[in-house]
Amino acid sequence: MAFKHFSSLVLLTLASQAVRGAVMKRATCADGRTTANAACCVLFPILDDIQEALFDGAECGEEVHESLRLTFHDAIGFSPTKGGGGADGSIVTFDEIETAFHANGGIDDIVDAQKPFIARHNISAGDFIQFAGAVGVSNCPGAPRLNFLLGRPPATAASPNGLIPEPFDTVTDILARMGDAGFSPEEVVALLASHSVAAADHVDETIPGTPFDSTPGEFDSQFFIETQLRGTAFPGVGGNQGEVESPLAGEIRIQSDHDLARDSRTACEWQSFVNNQAKLQSAFKAAMDKLATLGQDRSKLIDCSDVIPVPKPLQSKAHFPAGLTMNNIEQACASTPFPALTADPGPVTTVPPVPPS
Ligand code: HEM
């Protein structure tokens, strides 16, 4: 008995020493903040600078949306057969070439906004793009805390044209392109949770800042709900390439989201995110981790994920926008019924644009 107590005591002491050891290994940076690896200390001044001067005081606004889009447009320039360095910053380093690609319409705004930050900090363009994306997303309530790995070397060449999906591409073409870059259809759907914090400036040039869902400042499943509602009208002039009718005034729907929500290869995965914040977060985090390191040698990168702020939890519940019900859902998943949701009270929802900053 006494021996048993003694051995538990030894084990306890050893365990607490191990915990202390692990805690003590954390590096304390110049400003007193700690991180698992001293090499990550360089990121704290960059974090403060972008939260203040790029994201207007840690908002989930236009620059966050654009920075998230940029993570994709840099990274997806990667193909085992056609070339491209993936998440290497080539969209900034070779911006004169890449921002001219049709699929990169409007991306020059955020490239120009990010360039001075890259210039005044000691960080590669590839690292900065993914860091700004991860920090930016953390400003959106409901988002997962994305991983961030540091150490991408400078890009050596521009990506070839034609690797970025367009809103008028077919589901077959989108899944093939994304598959070529290493993503399953399920991961493609998970990545599109990004369109929950998104707006379009250039699909219909007459209505810049038109959101993809009614809550562009929150990382929630409203995007997956609202893309499943029957489209009834265009928010602007209509007739634009890659645009289809949306269910709400002030909301835009791109053809690829509409089709992916209804295609038998992706519809059930799409629906699975409705009112499932835990899955939305974990699947998006995993897919973004893969996206952020496309074309990179992960063994050479340092895990600085603990520098990324912890996002606030979501306050609102999944719902039908006011004035709409289950009768407006175009059920596409054959095997599982659409989740039961309540509608917001009040007059029919009109979605305001995301303000420019
Ligand atoms: C299937 C592939 C995809 C297509 C066809 C697509 C297409 C588009 C289009 C047409 C826009 C509007 C751009 C504008 O007019 O300003 C947009 C915006 C956006 N996309 Fe995607 N996208 C895709 C996948 C992704 C992925 C994987 C991400 C991120 C991981 C992403 C993040 C965003 C964000 C955050 C915006 C909003 C930008 C803003 O508000 O300024 N997209 N996307």
mmCIF file of C-alpha atoms and ligand atoms in Angstrom:
data_model
loop_
_atom_site.group_PDB
_atom_site.id
_atom_site.type_symbol
_atom_site.label_atom_id
_atom_site.label_comp_id
_atom_site.label_asym_id
_atom_site.label_seq_id
_atom_site.Cartn_x
_atom_site.Cartn_y
_atom_site.Cartn_z
ATOM 1 C CA MET A 1 0.000 0.000 0.000
ATOM 2 C CA ALA A 2 2.734 2.403 1.100
ATOM 3 C CA PHE A 3 4.752 1.482 -1.973
ATOM 4 C CA LYS A 4 1.722 2.157 -4.153
ATOM 5 C CA HIS A 5 1.368 5.636 -2.642
ATOM 6 C CA PHE A 6 5.076 6.263 -3.049
ATOM 7 C CA SER A 7 5.059 5.263 -6.718
ATOM 8 C CA SER A 8 1.993 7.450 -7.451
ATOM 9 C CA LEU A 9 3.821 10.332 -5.773
ATOM 10 C CA VAL A 10 6.869 9.755 -7.974
ATOM 11 C CA LEU A 11 4.688 9.618 -11.055
ATOM 12 C CA LEU A 12 2.871 12.801 -10.058
ATOM 13 C CA THR A 13 6.145 14.619 -9.450
ATOM 14 C CA LEU A 14 7.526 13.471 -12.787
ATOM 15 C CA ALA A 15 4.330 14.511 -14.565
ATOM 16 C CA SER A 16 4.316 17.984 -13.015
ATOM 17 C CA GLN A 17 7.996 18.386 -13.884
ATOM 18 C CA ALA A 18 7.197 17.456 -17.481
ATOM 19 C CA VAL A 19 4.370 20.007 -17.591
ATOM 20 C CA ARG A 20 6.635 22.688 -16.061
ATOM 21 C CA GLY A 21 9.316 21.784 -18.571
ATOM 22 C CA ALA A 22 6.897 22.141 -21.447
ATOM 23 C CA VAL A 23 5.671 25.502 -20.152
ATOM 24 C CA MET A 24 9.202 26.726 -19.529
ATOM 25 C CA LYS A 25 10.192 25.853 -23.073
ATOM 26 C CA ARG A 26 7.842 28.571 -24.349
ATOM 27 C CA ALA A 27 9.752 31.550 -25.630
ATOM 28 C CA THR A 28 9.089 34.976 -24.163
ATOM 29 C CA CYS A 29 9.298 37.652 -26.860
ATOM 30 C CA ALA A 30 10.525 41.239 -26.483
ATOM 31 C CA ASP A 31 7.061 42.573 -25.660
ATOM 32 C CA GLY A 32 6.418 39.862 -23.060
ATOM 33 C CA ARG A 33 4.096 37.715 -25.178
ATOM 34 C CA THR A 34 4.937 34.032 -25.350
ATOM 35 C CA THR A 35 4.968 31.501 -28.158
ATOM 36 C CA ALA A 36 6.051 27.894 -28.532
ATOM 37 C CA ASN A 37 9.044 28.808 -30.687
ATOM 38 C CA ALA A 38 11.308 31.886 -30.410
ATOM 39 C CA ALA A 39 11.372 32.141 -34.211
ATOM 40 C CA CYS A 40 7.687 33.088 -34.073
ATOM 41 C CA CYS A 41 8.374 36.264 -32.036
ATOM 42 C CA VAL A 42 8.852 38.264 -35.260
ATOM 43 C CA LEU A 43 5.150 37.802 -35.922
ATOM 44 C CA PHE A 44 3.786 39.784 -32.959
ATOM 45 C CA PRO A 45 4.711 43.253 -34.317
ATOM 46 C CA ILE A 46 3.282 42.212 -37.697
ATOM 47 C CA LEU A 47 0.095 40.993 -36.003
ATOM 48 C CA ASP A 48 -0.363 44.330 -34.221
ATOM 49 C CA ASP A 49 0.379 46.314 -37.375
ATOM 50 C CA ILE A 50 -2.122 44.486 -39.595
ATOM 51 C CA GLN A 51 -4.869 44.395 -36.976
ATOM 52 C CA GLU A 52 -4.587 48.140 -36.594
ATOM 53 C CA ALA A 53 -3.687 49.418 -40.035
ATOM 54 C CA LEU A 54 -4.996 46.773 -42.470
ATOM 55 C CA PHE A 55 -8.055 45.387 -40.654
ATOM 56 C CA ASP A 56 -9.230 48.739 -39.205
ATOM 57 C CA GLY A 57 -8.912 47.652 -35.566
ATOM 58 C CA ALA A 58 -9.459 43.891 -35.837
ATOM 59 C CA GLU A 59 -12.690 44.040 -37.840
ATOM 60 C CA CYS A 60 -14.085 41.253 -40.037
ATOM 61 C CA GLY A 61 -14.575 43.661 -42.917
ATOM 62 C CA GLU A 62 -13.621 44.175 -46.535
ATOM 63 C CA GLU A 63 -9.846 43.755 -46.113
ATOM 64 C CA VAL A 64 -10.277 40.530 -44.170
ATOM 65 C CA HIS A 65 -12.533 39.165 -46.907
ATOM 66 C CA GLU A 66 -10.070 40.203 -49.586
ATOM 67 C CA SER A 67 -7.096 38.832 -47.647
ATOM 68 C CA LEU A 68 -8.825 35.467 -47.303
ATOM 69 C CA ARG A 69 -9.555 35.394 -51.031
ATOM 70 C CA LEU A 70 -5.880 36.198 -51.645
ATOM 71 C CA THR A 71 -4.740 33.146 -49.639
ATOM 72 C CA PHE A 72 -6.635 31.009 -52.152
ATOM 73 C CA HIS A 73 -5.579 32.825 -55.293
ATOM 74 C CA ASP A 74 -1.907 32.639 -54.337
ATOM 75 C CA ALA A 75 -1.997 29.016 -53.181
ATOM 76 C CA ILE A 76 -4.111 27.446 -55.924
ATOM 77 C CA GLY A 77 -1.510 28.502 -58.497
ATOM 78 C CA PHE A 78 -0.109 25.020 -58.133
ATOM 79 C CA SER A 79 -0.308 21.955 -60.338
ATOM 80 C CA PRO A 80 1.872 18.842 -60.415
ATOM 81 C CA THR A 81 1.729 18.902 -64.212
ATOM 82 C CA LYS A 82 1.364 22.582 -65.165
ATOM 83 C CA GLY A 83 3.691 24.132 -62.582
ATOM 84 C CA GLY A 84 3.219 26.984 -60.128
ATOM 85 C CA GLY A 85 4.707 27.273 -56.657
ATOM 86 C CA GLY A 86 1.467 27.235 -54.635
ATOM 87 C CA ALA A 87 1.383 29.292 -51.443
ATOM 88 C CA ASP A 88 4.641 31.054 -52.273
ATOM 89 C CA GLY A 89 3.626 34.720 -52.559
ATOM 90 C CA SER A 90 4.058 34.773 -56.336
ATOM 91 C CA ILE A 91 0.791 36.709 -56.674
ATOM 92 C CA VAL A 92 2.534 39.615 -54.900
ATOM 93 C CA THR A 93 6.110 39.113 -56.136
ATOM 94 C CA PHE A 94 5.003 38.699 -59.763
ATOM 95 C CA ASP A 95 1.851 40.766 -59.420
ATOM 96 C CA GLU A 96 2.151 42.421 -62.814
ATOM 97 C CA ILE A 97 1.722 38.996 -64.378
ATOM 98 C CA GLU A 98 -0.727 37.337 -61.994
ATOM 99 C CA THR A 99 -3.135 40.198 -61.249
ATOM 100 C CA ALA A 100 -3.760 40.401 -64.989
ATOM 101 C CA PHE A 101 -5.251 36.870 -65.036
ATOM 102 C CA HIS A 102 -9.012 37.021 -65.621
ATOM 103 C CA ALA A 103 -9.797 34.998 -62.463
ATOM 104 C CA ASN A 104 -7.849 37.540 -60.389
ATOM 105 C CA GLY A 105 -10.196 40.424 -61.212
ATOM 106 C CA GLY A 106 -10.070 42.981 -58.375
ATOM 107 C CA ILE A 107 -7.313 41.167 -56.472
ATOM 108 C CA ASP A 108 -4.872 44.009 -57.206
ATOM 109 C CA ASP A 109 -6.622 46.080 -54.481
ATOM 110 C CA ILE A 110 -5.535 43.774 -51.675
ATOM 111 C CA VAL A 111 -2.141 43.057 -53.264
ATOM 112 C CA ASP A 112 -1.479 46.814 -53.272
ATOM 113 C CA ALA A 113 -2.779 47.142 -49.705
ATOM 114 C CA GLN A 114 -0.566 44.310 -48.405
ATOM 115 C CA LYS A 115 2.658 45.309 -50.179
ATOM 116 C CA PRO A 116 3.697 48.104 -47.756
ATOM 117 C CA PHE A 117 3.268 45.719 -44.806
ATOM 118 C CA ILE A 118 5.481 43.121 -46.471
ATOM 119 C CA ALA A 119 8.045 45.850 -47.248
ATOM 120 C CA ARG A 120 8.262 47.124 -43.674
ATOM 121 C CA HIS A 121 8.479 43.727 -41.971
ATOM 122 C CA ASN A 122 10.974 40.925 -42.277
ATOM 123 C CA ILE A 123 8.669 38.317 -43.783
ATOM 124 C CA SER A 124 8.316 36.627 -47.162
ATOM 125 C CA ALA A 125 5.307 37.473 -49.318
ATOM 126 C CA GLY A 126 4.121 33.859 -49.149
ATOM 127 C CA ASP A 127 4.207 33.861 -45.353
ATOM 128 C CA PHE A 128 2.561 37.279 -45.129
ATOM 129 C CA ILE A 129 -0.374 36.336 -47.352
ATOM 130 C CA GLN A 130 -1.208 33.238 -45.288
ATOM 131 C CA PHE A 131 -0.525 35.018 -41.974
ATOM 132 C CA ALA A 132 -2.819 37.923 -42.887
ATOM 133 C CA GLY A 133 -5.497 35.429 -43.958
ATOM 134 C CA ALA A 134 -5.320 33.501 -40.683
ATOM 135 C CA VAL A 135 -5.249 36.660 -38.541
ATOM 136 C CA GLY A 136 -8.052 38.211 -40.593
ATOM 137 C CA VAL A 137 -10.331 35.187 -40.243
ATOM 138 C CA SER A 138 -9.798 35.286 -36.471
ATOM 139 C CA ASN A 139 -11.650 38.620 -36.461
ATOM 140 C CA CYS A 140 -14.820 36.908 -37.700
ATOM 141 C CA PRO A 141 -16.977 35.531 -34.839
ATOM 142 C CA GLY A 142 -17.572 31.808 -35.259
ATOM 143 C CA ALA A 143 -14.341 31.152 -37.156
ATOM 144 C CA PRO A 144 -11.885 28.426 -36.220
ATOM 145 C CA ARG A 145 -8.405 29.450 -35.088
ATOM 146 C CA LEU A 146 -6.474 28.676 -38.274
ATOM 147 C CA ASN A 147 -2.988 27.221 -38.208
ATOM 148 C CA PHE A 148 -0.053 29.293 -39.391
ATOM 149 C CA LEU A 149 3.294 27.832 -40.406
ATOM 150 C CA LEU A 150 6.240 30.182 -40.973
ATOM 151 C CA GLY A 151 9.154 29.914 -43.369
ATOM 152 C CA ARG A 152 8.025 29.962 -47.007
ATOM 153 C CA PRO A 153 10.998 30.958 -49.189
ATOM 154 C CA PRO A 154 10.566 33.739 -51.781
ATOM 155 C CA ALA A 155 8.689 32.801 -54.944
ATOM 156 C CA THR A 156 10.905 32.120 -57.937
ATOM 157 C CA ALA A 157 8.364 32.433 -60.752
ATOM 158 C CA ALA A 158 4.815 33.513 -61.518
ATOM 159 C CA SER A 159 2.076 30.877 -61.592
ATOM 160 C CA PRO A 160 0.829 29.813 -64.982
ATOM 161 C CA ASN A 161 -2.536 31.259 -66.032
ATOM 162 C CA GLY A 162 -5.669 29.108 -65.918
ATOM 163 C CA LEU A 163 -5.274 27.436 -62.522
ATOM 164 C CA ILE A 164 -7.808 29.523 -60.540
ATOM 165 C CA PRO A 165 -11.435 28.391 -60.717
ATOM 166 C CA GLU A 166 -13.945 30.829 -62.231
ATOM 167 C CA PRO A 167 -17.577 31.232 -61.125
ATOM 168 C CA PHE A 168 -18.784 30.143 -64.573
ATOM 169 C CA ASP A 169 -16.760 26.876 -64.556
ATOM 170 C CA THR A 170 -18.711 23.624 -64.379
ATOM 171 C CA VAL A 171 -18.677 21.480 -61.236
ATOM 172 C CA THR A 172 -16.760 18.852 -63.202
ATOM 173 C CA ASP A 173 -14.071 21.359 -64.152
ATOM 174 C CA ILE A 174 -13.850 22.824 -60.626
ATOM 175 C CA LEU A 175 -13.555 19.400 -59.000
ATOM 176 C CA ALA A 176 -10.953 18.359 -61.580
ATOM 177 C CA ARG A 177 -8.847 21.509 -61.074
ATOM 178 C CA MET A 178 -9.065 21.279 -57.297
ATOM 179 C CA GLY A 179 -8.380 17.542 -57.458
ATOM 180 C CA ASP A 180 -5.258 18.243 -59.501
ATOM 181 C CA ALA A 181 -4.076 20.490 -56.653
ATOM 182 C CA GLY A 182 -4.802 17.705 -54.140
ATOM 183 C CA PHE A 183 -8.278 18.524 -52.807
ATOM 184 C CA SER A 184 -11.180 16.065 -52.514
ATOM 185 C CA PRO A 185 -14.732 17.234 -53.360
ATOM 186 C CA GLU A 186 -15.422 17.332 -49.581
ATOM 187 C CA GLU A 187 -12.429 19.630 -49.049
ATOM 188 C CA VAL A 188 -13.598 21.903 -51.864
ATOM 189 C CA VAL A 189 -16.952 22.301 -50.112
ATOM 190 C CA ALA A 190 -15.192 22.950 -46.791
ATOM 191 C CA LEU A 191 -12.984 25.647 -48.364
ATOM 192 C CA LEU A 192 -16.094 27.376 -49.657
ATOM 193 C CA ALA A 193 -17.091 28.164 -46.077
ATOM 194 C CA SER A 194 -14.866 31.162 -46.871
ATOM 195 C CA HIS A 195 -17.770 32.538 -48.914
ATOM 196 C CA SER A 196 -19.544 32.951 -45.562
ATOM 197 C CA VAL A 197 -17.345 36.012 -44.990
ATOM 198 C CA ALA A 198 -17.361 37.361 -48.517
ATOM 199 C CA ALA A 199 -18.733 39.848 -50.979
ATOM 200 C CA ALA A 200 -18.328 40.458 -54.694
ATOM 201 C CA ASP A 201 -17.126 43.719 -56.209
ATOM 202 C CA HIS A 202 -16.685 42.595 -59.781
ATOM 203 C CA VAL A 203 -19.312 39.999 -60.638
ATOM 204 C CA ASP A 204 -21.783 42.860 -61.018
ATOM 205 C CA GLU A 205 -19.715 46.035 -61.172
ATOM 206 C CA THR A 206 -22.807 48.195 -60.505
ATOM 207 C CA ILE A 207 -23.211 46.872 -56.936
ATOM 208 C CA PRO A 208 -19.768 46.558 -55.302
ATOM 209 C CA GLY A 209 -19.587 44.924 -51.870
ATOM 210 C CA THR A 210 -22.612 42.659 -52.416
ATOM 211 C CA PRO A 211 -22.405 39.784 -49.894
ATOM 212 C CA PHE A 212 -22.732 36.067 -50.622
ATOM 213 C CA ASP A 213 -24.875 35.581 -47.494
ATOM 214 C CA SER A 214 -26.811 37.761 -45.076
ATOM 215 C CA THR A 215 -24.034 37.696 -42.423
ATOM 216 C CA PRO A 216 -20.715 38.554 -44.153
ATOM 217 C CA GLY A 217 -19.205 39.645 -40.831
ATOM 218 C CA GLU A 218 -19.700 36.226 -39.227
ATOM 219 C CA PHE A 219 -18.193 32.869 -40.027
ATOM 220 C CA ASP A 220 -21.395 30.838 -39.909
ATOM 221 C CA SER A 221 -23.434 28.360 -41.942
ATOM 222 C CA GLN A 222 -25.829 30.973 -43.387
ATOM 223 C CA PHE A 223 -23.935 30.737 -46.687
ATOM 224 C CA PHE A 224 -24.752 27.017 -46.935
ATOM 225 C CA ILE A 225 -28.418 27.659 -46.018
ATOM 226 C CA GLU A 226 -28.948 30.621 -48.298
ATOM 227 C CA THR A 227 -27.298 29.066 -51.365
ATOM 228 C CA GLN A 228 -29.872 26.239 -51.033
ATOM 229 C CA LEU A 229 -32.837 28.671 -51.230
ATOM 230 C CA ARG A 230 -34.550 29.127 -54.586
ATOM 231 C CA GLY A 231 -33.096 32.069 -56.481
ATOM 232 C CA THR A 232 -35.741 34.628 -57.417
ATOM 233 C CA ALA A 233 -34.006 37.786 -58.656
ATOM 234 C CA PHE A 234 -30.669 39.440 -59.409
ATOM 235 C CA PRO A 235 -29.515 41.998 -56.836
ATOM 236 C CA GLY A 236 -28.258 44.348 -59.572
ATOM 237 C CA VAL A 237 -28.444 44.469 -63.335
ATOM 238 C CA GLY A 238 -28.227 40.710 -63.876
ATOM 239 C CA GLY A 239 -26.961 38.973 -66.967
ATOM 240 C CA ASN A 240 -23.377 38.873 -65.688
ATOM 241 C CA GLN A 241 -21.075 36.014 -66.512
ATOM 242 C CA GLY A 242 -20.959 33.558 -63.585
ATOM 243 C CA GLU A 243 -23.948 35.037 -61.730
ATOM 244 C CA VAL A 244 -27.325 33.398 -61.072
ATOM 245 C CA GLU A 245 -30.422 34.648 -59.251
ATOM 246 C CA SER A 246 -30.271 34.938 -55.456
ATOM 247 C CA PRO A 247 -33.062 34.565 -52.877
ATOM 248 C CA LEU A 248 -32.596 37.918 -51.105
ATOM 249 C CA ALA A 249 -32.406 41.540 -52.172
ATOM 250 C CA GLY A 250 -28.840 42.745 -51.734
ATOM 251 C CA GLU A 251 -27.344 39.227 -51.851
ATOM 252 C CA ILE A 252 -25.341 37.852 -54.790
ATOM 253 C CA ARG A 253 -25.027 34.226 -55.858
ATOM 254 C CA ILE A 254 -22.321 32.913 -58.146
ATOM 255 C CA GLN A 255 -23.091 30.076 -60.504
ATOM 256 C CA SER A 256 -20.401 27.743 -59.141
ATOM 257 C CA ASP A 257 -21.751 27.963 -55.558
ATOM 258 C CA HIS A 258 -25.289 27.393 -56.873
ATOM 259 C CA ASP A 259 -24.193 24.349 -58.857
ATOM 260 C CA LEU A 260 -21.974 22.840 -56.122
ATOM 261 C CA ALA A 261 -24.933 23.113 -53.693
ATOM 262 C CA ARG A 262 -27.075 21.080 -56.104
ATOM 263 C CA ASP A 263 -24.700 18.591 -57.722
ATOM 264 C CA SER A 264 -25.050 14.979 -56.556
ATOM 265 C CA ARG A 265 -21.272 14.820 -55.951
ATOM 266 C CA THR A 266 -21.285 17.682 -53.442
ATOM 267 C CA ALA A 267 -24.896 18.448 -52.340
ATOM 268 C CA CYS A 268 -24.940 16.258 -49.204
ATOM 269 C CA GLU A 269 -21.569 17.585 -48.044
ATOM 270 C CA TRP A 270 -22.841 21.124 -48.681
ATOM 271 C CA GLN A 271 -25.969 20.497 -46.616
ATOM 272 C CA SER A 272 -23.964 18.829 -43.832
ATOM 273 C CA PHE A 273 -22.577 22.225 -42.802
ATOM 274 C CA VAL A 274 -26.033 23.703 -42.181
ATOM 275 C CA ASN A 275 -26.360 24.408 -38.449
ATOM 276 C CA ASN A 276 -23.206 22.402 -37.723
ATOM 277 C CA GLN A 277 -20.732 24.997 -36.521
ATOM 278 C CA ALA A 278 -18.351 22.396 -35.094
ATOM 279 C CA LYS A 279 -17.983 20.637 -38.438
ATOM 280 C CA LEU A 280 -17.824 23.954 -40.284
ATOM 281 C CA GLN A 281 -14.892 24.987 -38.118
ATOM 282 C CA SER A 282 -12.956 21.717 -38.107
ATOM 283 C CA ALA A 283 -13.351 20.985 -41.838
ATOM 284 C CA PHE A 284 -12.454 24.547 -42.843
ATOM 285 C CA LYS A 285 -9.449 24.597 -40.528
ATOM 286 C CA ALA A 286 -8.126 21.308 -41.939
ATOM 287 C CA ALA A 287 -8.671 22.333 -45.562
ATOM 288 C CA MET A 288 -7.119 25.763 -44.996
ATOM 289 C CA ASP A 289 -4.090 24.162 -43.371
ATOM 290 C CA LYS A 290 -3.562 22.181 -46.557
ATOM 291 C CA LEU A 291 -4.220 25.191 -48.803
ATOM 292 C CA ALA A 292 -1.821 27.433 -46.877
ATOM 293 C CA THR A 293 1.077 25.027 -47.419
ATOM 294 C CA LEU A 294 0.430 23.927 -51.013
ATOM 295 C CA GLY A 295 3.736 23.516 -52.825
ATOM 296 C CA GLN A 296 5.716 23.951 -49.599
ATOM 297 C CA ASP A 297 7.933 21.487 -47.730
ATOM 298 C CA ARG A 298 6.112 21.352 -44.380
ATOM 299 C CA SER A 299 9.156 19.847 -42.649
ATOM 300 C CA LYS A 300 10.997 23.133 -43.217
ATOM 301 C CA LEU A 301 8.226 25.301 -41.739
ATOM 302 C CA ILE A 302 7.875 26.344 -38.083
ATOM 303 C CA ASP A 303 4.506 25.999 -36.397
ATOM 304 C CA CYS A 304 3.537 29.493 -35.195
ATOM 305 C CA SER A 305 -0.190 28.774 -34.881
ATOM 306 C CA ASP A 306 -0.248 30.012 -31.290
ATOM 307 C CA VAL A 307 0.371 33.565 -32.530
ATOM 308 C CA ILE A 308 -3.030 33.589 -34.259
ATOM 309 C CA PRO A 309 -5.693 35.195 -32.021
ATOM 310 C CA VAL A 310 -8.533 33.023 -30.718
ATOM 311 C CA PRO A 311 -11.724 34.018 -32.576
ATOM 312 C CA LYS A 312 -14.866 35.034 -30.671
ATOM 313 C CA PRO A 313 -17.668 32.458 -30.624
ATOM 314 C CA LEU A 314 -20.723 32.877 -32.820
ATOM 315 C CA GLN A 315 -23.634 34.676 -31.105
ATOM 316 C CA SER A 316 -26.386 33.994 -33.639
ATOM 317 C CA LYS A 317 -28.138 30.704 -34.490
ATOM 318 C CA ALA A 318 -28.571 29.137 -37.927
ATOM 319 C CA HIS A 319 -31.896 30.389 -39.341
ATOM 320 C CA PHE A 320 -33.938 31.059 -42.432
ATOM 321 C CA PRO A 321 -33.770 34.738 -43.346
ATOM 322 C CA ALA A 322 -37.001 36.551 -42.386
ATOM 323 C CA GLY A 323 -39.806 35.887 -44.856
ATOM 324 C CA LEU A 324 -38.432 32.533 -46.079
ATOM 325 C CA THR A 325 -39.164 28.975 -44.958
ATOM 326 C CA MET A 326 -38.406 25.361 -45.738
ATOM 327 C CA ASN A 327 -40.753 25.753 -48.743
ATOM 328 C CA ASN A 328 -38.098 27.933 -50.375
ATOM 329 C CA ILE A 329 -35.392 25.273 -50.053
ATOM 330 C CA GLU A 330 -34.377 23.437 -53.223
ATOM 331 C CA GLN A 331 -33.544 20.105 -51.594
ATOM 332 C CA ALA A 332 -30.602 18.563 -53.411
ATOM 333 C CA CYS A 333 -29.152 15.979 -51.024
ATOM 334 C CA ALA A 334 -31.032 12.770 -51.799
ATOM 335 C CA SER A 335 -30.207 10.875 -48.623
ATOM 336 C CA THR A 336 -30.737 13.355 -45.744
ATOM 337 C CA PRO A 337 -33.568 15.853 -45.223
ATOM 338 C CA PHE A 338 -32.670 19.538 -44.893
ATOM 339 C CA PRO A 339 -32.283 20.424 -41.175
ATOM 340 C CA ALA A 340 -35.295 22.043 -39.504
ATOM 341 C CA LEU A 341 -34.630 25.741 -38.853
ATOM 342 C CA THR A 342 -36.717 28.631 -37.649
ATOM 343 C CA ALA A 343 -37.086 31.842 -39.634
ATOM 344 C CA ASP A 344 -36.011 35.225 -38.321
ATOM 345 C CA PRO A 345 -39.059 37.328 -37.392
ATOM 346 C CA GLY A 346 -39.881 40.564 -39.155
ATOM 347 C CA PRO A 347 -40.125 41.810 -42.735
ATOM 348 C CA VAL A 348 -38.316 40.038 -45.591
ATOM 349 C CA THR A 349 -34.549 40.335 -45.188
ATOM 350 C CA THR A 350 -32.654 42.791 -47.368
ATOM 351 C CA VAL A 351 -28.890 42.455 -47.139
ATOM 352 C CA PRO A 352 -26.840 45.665 -46.901
ATOM 353 C CA PRO A 353 -23.527 45.878 -48.794
ATOM 354 C CA VAL A 354 -20.192 45.379 -47.034
ATOM 355 C CA PRO A 355 -18.965 48.961 -46.570
ATOM 356 C CA PRO A 356 -15.676 49.924 -48.217
ATOM 357 C CA SER A 357 -13.085 51.082 -45.727
HETATM 358 C C1 HEM B 1 -14.612 26.928 -56.404
HETATM 359 C C2 HEM B 1 -13.887 27.868 -56.444
HETATM 360 C C3 HEM B 1 -14.167 29.321 -56.237
HETATM 361 C C4 HEM B 1 -14.723 30.216 -57.099
HETATM 362 C C5 HEM B 1 -15.242 29.952 -58.495
HETATM 363 C C6 HEM B 1 -14.727 31.498 -56.432
HETATM 364 C C7 HEM B 1 -15.189 32.664 -56.983
HETATM 365 C C8 HEM B 1 -15.273 33.876 -56.336
HETATM 366 C C9 HEM B 1 -15.764 35.095 -56.921
HETATM 367 C C10 HEM B 1 -16.275 35.261 -58.336
HETATM 368 C C11 HEM B 1 -15.689 36.061 -55.973
HETATM 369 C C12 HEM B 1 -16.101 37.524 -56.115
HETATM 370 C C13 HEM B 1 -14.913 38.399 -56.453
HETATM 371 C C14 HEM B 1 -15.383 39.821 -56.693
HETATM 372 O O1 HEM B 1 -16.176 40.036 -57.591
HETATM 373 O O2 HEM B 1 -14.944 40.735 -55.948
HETATM 374 C C15 HEM B 1 -15.152 35.455 -54.787
HETATM 375 C C16 HEM B 1 -14.940 36.112 -53.610
HETATM 376 C C17 HEM B 1 -14.342 35.543 -52.533
HETATM 377 N N1 HEM B 1 -13.785 34.286 -52.461
HETATM 378 FE FE1 HEM B 1 -14.050 32.795 -53.773
HETATM 379 N N2 HEM B 1 -14.207 31.350 -55.194
HETATM 380 C C18 HEM B 1 -13.827 30.043 -55.027
HETATM 381 C C19 HEM B 1 -13.200 29.496 -53.935
HETATM 382 C C20 HEM B 1 -12.748 30.217 -52.862
HETATM 383 C C21 HEM B 1 -11.900 29.711 -51.828
HETATM 384 C C22 HEM B 1 -11.370 28.281 -51.766
HETATM 385 C C23 HEM B 1 -11.664 30.726 -50.960
HETATM 386 C C24 HEM B 1 -10.829 30.757 -49.711
HETATM 387 C C25 HEM B 1 -10.324 29.779 -49.114
HETATM 388 C C26 HEM B 1 -12.417 31.866 -51.426
HETATM 389 C C27 HEM B 1 -12.523 33.060 -50.778
HETATM 390 C C28 HEM B 1 -13.247 34.144 -51.231
HETATM 391 C C29 HEM B 1 -13.492 35.318 -50.435
HETATM 392 C C30 HEM B 1 -13.150 35.522 -48.982
HETATM 393 C C31 HEM B 1 -14.170 36.213 -51.268
HETATM 394 C C32 HEM B 1 -14.679 37.610 -50.908
HETATM 395 C C33 HEM B 1 -13.694 38.681 -51.279
HETATM 396 C C34 HEM B 1 -14.229 40.061 -50.881
HETATM 397 O O3 HEM B 1 -15.225 40.163 -50.172
HETATM 398 O O4 HEM B 1 -13.600 41.031 -51.286
HETATM 399 N N3 HEM B 1 -13.038 31.517 -52.594
HETATM 400 N N4 HEM B 1 -14.903 34.123 -55.047
#
